[in-house]
Structure formats: structure tokens, C-alpha cells
Short mmCIF file of C-alpha atoms and ligand atoms in Angstrom, two decimals:
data_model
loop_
_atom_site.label_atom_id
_atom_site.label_comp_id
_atom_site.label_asym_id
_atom_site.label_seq_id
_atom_site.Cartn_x
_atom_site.Cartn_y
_atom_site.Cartn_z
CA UNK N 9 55.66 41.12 -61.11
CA UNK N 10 56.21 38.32 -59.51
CA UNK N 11 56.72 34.61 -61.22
CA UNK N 12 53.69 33.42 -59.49
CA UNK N 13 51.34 36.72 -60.71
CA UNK N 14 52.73 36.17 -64.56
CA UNK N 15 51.77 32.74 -64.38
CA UNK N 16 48.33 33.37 -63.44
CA UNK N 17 47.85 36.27 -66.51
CA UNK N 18 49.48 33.57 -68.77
CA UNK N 19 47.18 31.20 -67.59
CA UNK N 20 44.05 33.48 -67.73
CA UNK N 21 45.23 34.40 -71.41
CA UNK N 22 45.70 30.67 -72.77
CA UNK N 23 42.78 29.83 -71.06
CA UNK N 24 40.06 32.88 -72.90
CA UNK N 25 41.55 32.40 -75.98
CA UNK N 26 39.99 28.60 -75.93
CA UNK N 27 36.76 30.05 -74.82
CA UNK N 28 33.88 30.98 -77.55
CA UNK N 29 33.09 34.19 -76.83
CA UNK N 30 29.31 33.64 -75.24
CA UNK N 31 31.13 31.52 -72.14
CA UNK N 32 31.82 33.62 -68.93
CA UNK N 33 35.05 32.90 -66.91
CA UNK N 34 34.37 32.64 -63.99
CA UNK N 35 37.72 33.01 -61.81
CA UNK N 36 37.23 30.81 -58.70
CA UNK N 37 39.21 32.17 -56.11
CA UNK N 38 38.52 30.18 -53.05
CA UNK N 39 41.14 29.92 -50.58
CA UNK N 40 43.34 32.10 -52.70
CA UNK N 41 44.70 35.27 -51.40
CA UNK N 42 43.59 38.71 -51.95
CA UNK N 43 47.14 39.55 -54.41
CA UNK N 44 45.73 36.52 -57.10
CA UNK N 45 42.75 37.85 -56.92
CA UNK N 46 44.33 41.21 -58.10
CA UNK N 47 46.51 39.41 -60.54
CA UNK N 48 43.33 37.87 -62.59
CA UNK N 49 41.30 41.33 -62.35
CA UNK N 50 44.86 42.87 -63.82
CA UNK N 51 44.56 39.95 -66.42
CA UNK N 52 41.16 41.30 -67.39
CA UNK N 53 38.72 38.70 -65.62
CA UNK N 54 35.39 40.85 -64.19
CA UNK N 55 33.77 37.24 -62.37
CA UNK N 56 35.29 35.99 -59.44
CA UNK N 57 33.67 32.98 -57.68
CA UNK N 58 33.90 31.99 -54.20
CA UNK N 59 32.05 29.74 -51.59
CA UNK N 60 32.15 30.67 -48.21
CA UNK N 61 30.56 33.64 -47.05
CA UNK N 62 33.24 35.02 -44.44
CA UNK N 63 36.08 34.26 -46.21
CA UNK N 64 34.28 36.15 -49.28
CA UNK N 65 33.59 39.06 -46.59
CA UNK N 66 36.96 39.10 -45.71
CA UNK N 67 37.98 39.81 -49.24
CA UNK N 68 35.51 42.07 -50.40
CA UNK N 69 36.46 44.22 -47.96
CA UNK N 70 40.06 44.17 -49.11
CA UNK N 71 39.10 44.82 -52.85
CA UNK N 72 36.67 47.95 -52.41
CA UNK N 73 38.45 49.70 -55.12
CA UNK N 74 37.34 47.24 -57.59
CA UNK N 75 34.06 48.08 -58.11
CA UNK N 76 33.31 46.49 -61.19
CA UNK N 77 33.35 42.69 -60.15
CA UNK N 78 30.70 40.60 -60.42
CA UNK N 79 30.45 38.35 -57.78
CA UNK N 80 29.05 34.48 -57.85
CA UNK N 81 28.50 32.15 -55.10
CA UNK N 82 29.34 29.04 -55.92
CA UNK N 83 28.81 26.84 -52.39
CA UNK N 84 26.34 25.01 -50.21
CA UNK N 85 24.32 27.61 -48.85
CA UNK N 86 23.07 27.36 -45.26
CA UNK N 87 20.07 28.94 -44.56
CA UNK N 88 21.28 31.53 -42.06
CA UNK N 89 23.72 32.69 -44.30
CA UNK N 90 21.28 33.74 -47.07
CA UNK N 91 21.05 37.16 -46.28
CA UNK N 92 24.26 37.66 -46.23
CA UNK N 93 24.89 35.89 -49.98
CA UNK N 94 21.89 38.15 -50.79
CA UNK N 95 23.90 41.05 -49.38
CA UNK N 96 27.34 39.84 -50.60
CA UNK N 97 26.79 38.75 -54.39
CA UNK N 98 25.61 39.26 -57.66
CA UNK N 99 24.63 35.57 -58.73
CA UNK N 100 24.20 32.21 -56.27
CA UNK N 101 24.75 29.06 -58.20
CA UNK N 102 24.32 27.05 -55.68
CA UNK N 103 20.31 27.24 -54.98
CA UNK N 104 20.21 23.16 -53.97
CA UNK N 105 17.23 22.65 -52.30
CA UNK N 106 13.46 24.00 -51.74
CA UNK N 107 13.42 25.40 -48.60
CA UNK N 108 16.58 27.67 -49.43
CA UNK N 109 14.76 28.91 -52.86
CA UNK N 110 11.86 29.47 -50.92
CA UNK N 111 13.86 31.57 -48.32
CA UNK N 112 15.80 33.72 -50.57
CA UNK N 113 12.17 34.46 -52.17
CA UNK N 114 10.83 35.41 -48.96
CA UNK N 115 14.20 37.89 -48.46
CA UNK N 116 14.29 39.59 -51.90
CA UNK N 117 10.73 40.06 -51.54
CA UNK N 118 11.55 41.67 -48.38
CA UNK N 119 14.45 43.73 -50.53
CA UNK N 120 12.93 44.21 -53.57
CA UNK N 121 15.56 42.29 -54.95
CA UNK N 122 15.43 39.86 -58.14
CA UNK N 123 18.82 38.32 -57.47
CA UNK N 124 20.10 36.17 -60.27
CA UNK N 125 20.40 32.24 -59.55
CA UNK N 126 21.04 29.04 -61.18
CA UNK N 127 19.33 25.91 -59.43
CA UNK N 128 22.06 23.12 -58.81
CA UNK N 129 20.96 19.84 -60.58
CA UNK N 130 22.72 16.16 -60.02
CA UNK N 131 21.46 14.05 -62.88
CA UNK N 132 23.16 10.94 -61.87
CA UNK N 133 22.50 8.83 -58.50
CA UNK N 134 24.77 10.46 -55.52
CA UNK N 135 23.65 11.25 -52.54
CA UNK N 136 26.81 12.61 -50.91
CA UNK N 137 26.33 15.52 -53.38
CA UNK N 138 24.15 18.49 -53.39
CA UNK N 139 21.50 19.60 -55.57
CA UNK N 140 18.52 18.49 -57.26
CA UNK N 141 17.82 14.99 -58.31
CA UNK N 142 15.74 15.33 -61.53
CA UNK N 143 12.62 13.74 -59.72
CA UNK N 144 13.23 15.81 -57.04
CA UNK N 145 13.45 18.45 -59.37
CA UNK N 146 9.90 17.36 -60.81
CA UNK N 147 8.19 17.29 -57.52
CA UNK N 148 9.12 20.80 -56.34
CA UNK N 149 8.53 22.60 -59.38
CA UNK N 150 5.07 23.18 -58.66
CA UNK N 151 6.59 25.06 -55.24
CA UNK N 152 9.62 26.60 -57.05
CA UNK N 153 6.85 28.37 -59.66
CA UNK N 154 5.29 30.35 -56.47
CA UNK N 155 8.82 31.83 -56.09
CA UNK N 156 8.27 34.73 -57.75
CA UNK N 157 10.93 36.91 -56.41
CA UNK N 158 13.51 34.70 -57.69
CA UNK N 159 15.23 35.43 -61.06
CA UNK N 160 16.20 31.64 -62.12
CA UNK N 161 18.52 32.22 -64.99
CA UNK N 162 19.80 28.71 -65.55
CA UNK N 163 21.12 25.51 -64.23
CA UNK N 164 24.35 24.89 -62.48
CA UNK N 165 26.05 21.53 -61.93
CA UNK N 166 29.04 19.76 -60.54
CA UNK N 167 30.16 16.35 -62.05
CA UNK N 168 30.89 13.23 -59.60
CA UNK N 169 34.98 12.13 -59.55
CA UNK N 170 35.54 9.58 -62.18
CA UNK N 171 33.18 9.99 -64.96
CA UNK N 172 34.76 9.21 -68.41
CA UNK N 173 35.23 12.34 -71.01
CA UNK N 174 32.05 10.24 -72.69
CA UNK N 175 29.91 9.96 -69.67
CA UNK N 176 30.62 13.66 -68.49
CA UNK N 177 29.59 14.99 -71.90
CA UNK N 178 26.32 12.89 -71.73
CA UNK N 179 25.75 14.51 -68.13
CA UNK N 180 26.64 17.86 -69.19
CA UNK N 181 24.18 17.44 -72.42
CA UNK N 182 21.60 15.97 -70.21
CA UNK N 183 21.51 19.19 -67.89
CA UNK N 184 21.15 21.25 -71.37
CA UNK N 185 18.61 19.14 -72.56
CA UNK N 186 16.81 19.63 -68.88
CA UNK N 187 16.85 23.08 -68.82
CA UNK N 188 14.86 23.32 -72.22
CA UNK N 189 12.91 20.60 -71.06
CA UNK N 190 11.95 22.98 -67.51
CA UNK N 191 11.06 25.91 -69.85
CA UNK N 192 8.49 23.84 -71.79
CA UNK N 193 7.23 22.66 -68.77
CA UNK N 194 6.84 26.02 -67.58
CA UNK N 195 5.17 27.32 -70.38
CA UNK N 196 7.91 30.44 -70.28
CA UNK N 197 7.64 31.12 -66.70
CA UNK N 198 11.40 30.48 -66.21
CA UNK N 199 13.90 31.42 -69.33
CA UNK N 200 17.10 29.27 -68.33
CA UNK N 201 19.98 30.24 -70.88
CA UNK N 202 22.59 29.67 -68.14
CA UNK N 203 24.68 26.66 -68.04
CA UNK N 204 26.85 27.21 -65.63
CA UNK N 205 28.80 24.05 -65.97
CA UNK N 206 32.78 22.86 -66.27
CA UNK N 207 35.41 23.44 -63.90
CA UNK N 208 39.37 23.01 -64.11
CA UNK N 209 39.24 18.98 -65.21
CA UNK N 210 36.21 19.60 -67.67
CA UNK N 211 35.26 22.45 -68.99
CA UNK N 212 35.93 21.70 -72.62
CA UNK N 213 33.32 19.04 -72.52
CA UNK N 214 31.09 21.33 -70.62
CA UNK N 215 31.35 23.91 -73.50
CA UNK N 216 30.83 21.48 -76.09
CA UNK N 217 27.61 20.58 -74.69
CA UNK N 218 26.33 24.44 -73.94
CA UNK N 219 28.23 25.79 -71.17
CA UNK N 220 27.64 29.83 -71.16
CA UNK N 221 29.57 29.94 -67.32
CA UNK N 222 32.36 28.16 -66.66
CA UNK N 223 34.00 27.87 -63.21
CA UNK N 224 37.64 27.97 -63.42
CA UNK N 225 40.09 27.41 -59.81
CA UNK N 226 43.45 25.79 -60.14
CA UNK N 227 43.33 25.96 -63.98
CA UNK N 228 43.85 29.50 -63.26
CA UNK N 229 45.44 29.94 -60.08
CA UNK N 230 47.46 26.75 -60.01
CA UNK N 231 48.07 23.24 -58.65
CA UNK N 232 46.60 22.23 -62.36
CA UNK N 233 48.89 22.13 -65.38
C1 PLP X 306 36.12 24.80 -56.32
C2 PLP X 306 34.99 24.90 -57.26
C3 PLP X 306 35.21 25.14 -58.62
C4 PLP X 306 36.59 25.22 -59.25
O1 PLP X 306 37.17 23.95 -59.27
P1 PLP X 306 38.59 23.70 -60.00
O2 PLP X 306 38.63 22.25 -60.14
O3 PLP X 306 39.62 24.27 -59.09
O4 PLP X 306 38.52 24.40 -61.31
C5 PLP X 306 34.10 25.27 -59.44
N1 PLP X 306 32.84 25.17 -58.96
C6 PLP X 306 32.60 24.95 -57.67
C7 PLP X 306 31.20 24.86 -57.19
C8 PLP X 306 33.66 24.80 -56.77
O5 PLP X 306 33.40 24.57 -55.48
#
């Protein structure tokens, strides 16, 4: 092996044995060549993460023989590509905005799909980031309900640069306490046990507050030690 394939397994093994056992790794292997790719499915991780569609294509096609990953979009989805994630994955965190829930409804309707999702929630004011604002949130839930063909499993979320361990753990507990919150509100219609929240800088404060998916790039594959 080489140096750089043992460091990702080492990596991959310090890293599960700090996760509870309920919290999916999620390997996110963006912009990382086929071989690591390899090297963390040798290493025993079954979720791999990615966020463009063609680059994902590109890969898939190289890593046939693995049949057994489960595959999770993870980026801002453009409309025209949603096919294509439909086609390409197992899970889309990334469902940001109405119109694209109500598209992928309309297209696993057409497939007879349920495809699993996670709707991408901002609780804090930025609008250079994706996803839900809670009042936005609020206002299409009443649309989101008629989706019927969507299987919402949870809520995803990526923190802002330059929170404080304190402040990221009340954002992270926040989107917890939302998803229960959206369940009540429901009355059951949506079930959201998936928090898929924490990447390389946080993810122990994102499992302290609930995480079940975390989302794991240079941690594992490097630039991060
Ligand atoms: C890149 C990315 C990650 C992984 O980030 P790291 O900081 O490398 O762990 C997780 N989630 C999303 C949505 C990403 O785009």
C-alpha cells in the first residue's frame, strides 16, 4: 500500500472508533480520485458522499464492481440535474428549496420512486448559503405536505465559518429541536430521525447534539490533521 492509502484506513479507523454506533460515516469524496475512494471502501466505509453530478458519473462508472455503496448527494442541486441525482443516488441531502422538492416529487412519481432526502435547513441569518430559513421553512410546509412522493427522512445542515464550539452546538441542537418540532406540526406525516449534520471541523458537536449522519472530507482523506 501506499503511505497515502494507509493514512486514509488509519484515519477512517481513529475516526469510527469515536463514533456511537447509530452515526453513519459518510466518506465525502469530492474531488478525490477514484484509488481513495477504493482505499476507504477497503477500510470498511459503505457511504460515500459527493456533490457534483458528472464528476459523481465519472466515478461510478469506474467503481461498478462495488455494488454495495450507498450513495448521498450532498450539493446544490440544479433543477436539470434532478433526474440524473434521482438516477445516480441513494439519498440527496441537499433538497434546499420548494420548487426542487416539488420537482423531484413530480419525477419519482413518474418512477415510482420514494427516494430518501433530508431538507437542508440554515437556522441562522445568511443569505449567501443555501437552504431553508426556518420561516421559509414555515411558509412552504403547507406545499412540501402535497409532496407525497418524497420520502423526507430528516434534516441536513451546514454551519456558517466562524461560529464558536458554543454557538455551533446551539445551531446543531436547534436543527434537532426543529425536526421534532416539524413532526408535531405534521401530525406524523413526516418521521425525521435523520440529522445529517457535522463535517471535518465539527462533527463532535454535531453528535453531541443528535447527529445520526455525519459528513466526513479531509478528516478522512486529508489536508485536516
Ligand atoms: C465538502 C462537504 C463536506 C465535507 O467537508 P469537510 O470539511 O471536508 O469534512 C460535508 N458536507 C458537504 C455538504 C460538503 O459540501
Amino acid at each position: 500500500m501506499t503511505d497515502s492509502a494507509t493514512a486514509i484506513g488509519e484515519r477512517i479507523t481513529r475516526i469510527r472508533q469515536e463514533l456511537p454506533s447509530h452515526v453513519t460515516l459518510i466518506a465525502v469524496s469530492k474531488s478525490m480520485p477514484v484509488e481513495d475512494i477504493r482505499q476507504a471502501y477497503a477500510a470498511g466505509v459503505r457511504d460515500f458522499g459527493e456533490s457534483r453530478i458528472q464528476e459523481a458519473i465519472t466515478k461510478q462508472a469506474n467503481l461498478q464492481d462495488l455494488s454495495d455503496i450507498t450513495w448521498h448527494f450532498l450539493g446544490h442541486l440544479q433543477g436539470n440535474k434532478a433526474n440524473a441525482a434521482l438516477d445516480r443516488f441513494d439519498w440527496i441531502h441537499s433538497v434546499d428549496r420548494l420548487d426542487l422538492a416539488q420537482r423531484l416529487d413530480r419525477l419519482a412519481a413518474a418512477r415510482s420512486q420514494s427516494p430518501a432526502l433530508c431538507l437542508q435547513v440554515k437556522l441562522w441569518d445568511d443569505p449567501s448559503k443555501f437552504g431553508w430559513s426556518l420561516a421559509d421553512l414555515t411558509a412552504d410546509l403547507p406545499e412540501l405536505l402535497r409532496c407525497q412522493s418524497l420520502n423526507i427522512r430528516g434534516l441536513m445542515t451546514i454551519l456558517p465559518m466562524g461560529l464558536t464550539e458554543q454557538q455551533s452546538l446551539e445551531v446543531f441542537q436547534q436543527t434537532k429541536e426543529l425536526a421534532g418540532q416539524l413532526e408535531q406540526q405534521t401530525q406524523g406525516a413526516w418521521q425525521l430521525p435523520i440529522l445529517s449534520m457535522g463535517m471535518s471541523n465539527d462533527y463532535r458537536l454535531a453528535i453531541q447534539a443528535g447527529a445520526t449522519m455525519v459528513r466526513l472530507g479531509r478528516s478522512i482523506f486529508g489536508d485536516l490533521n
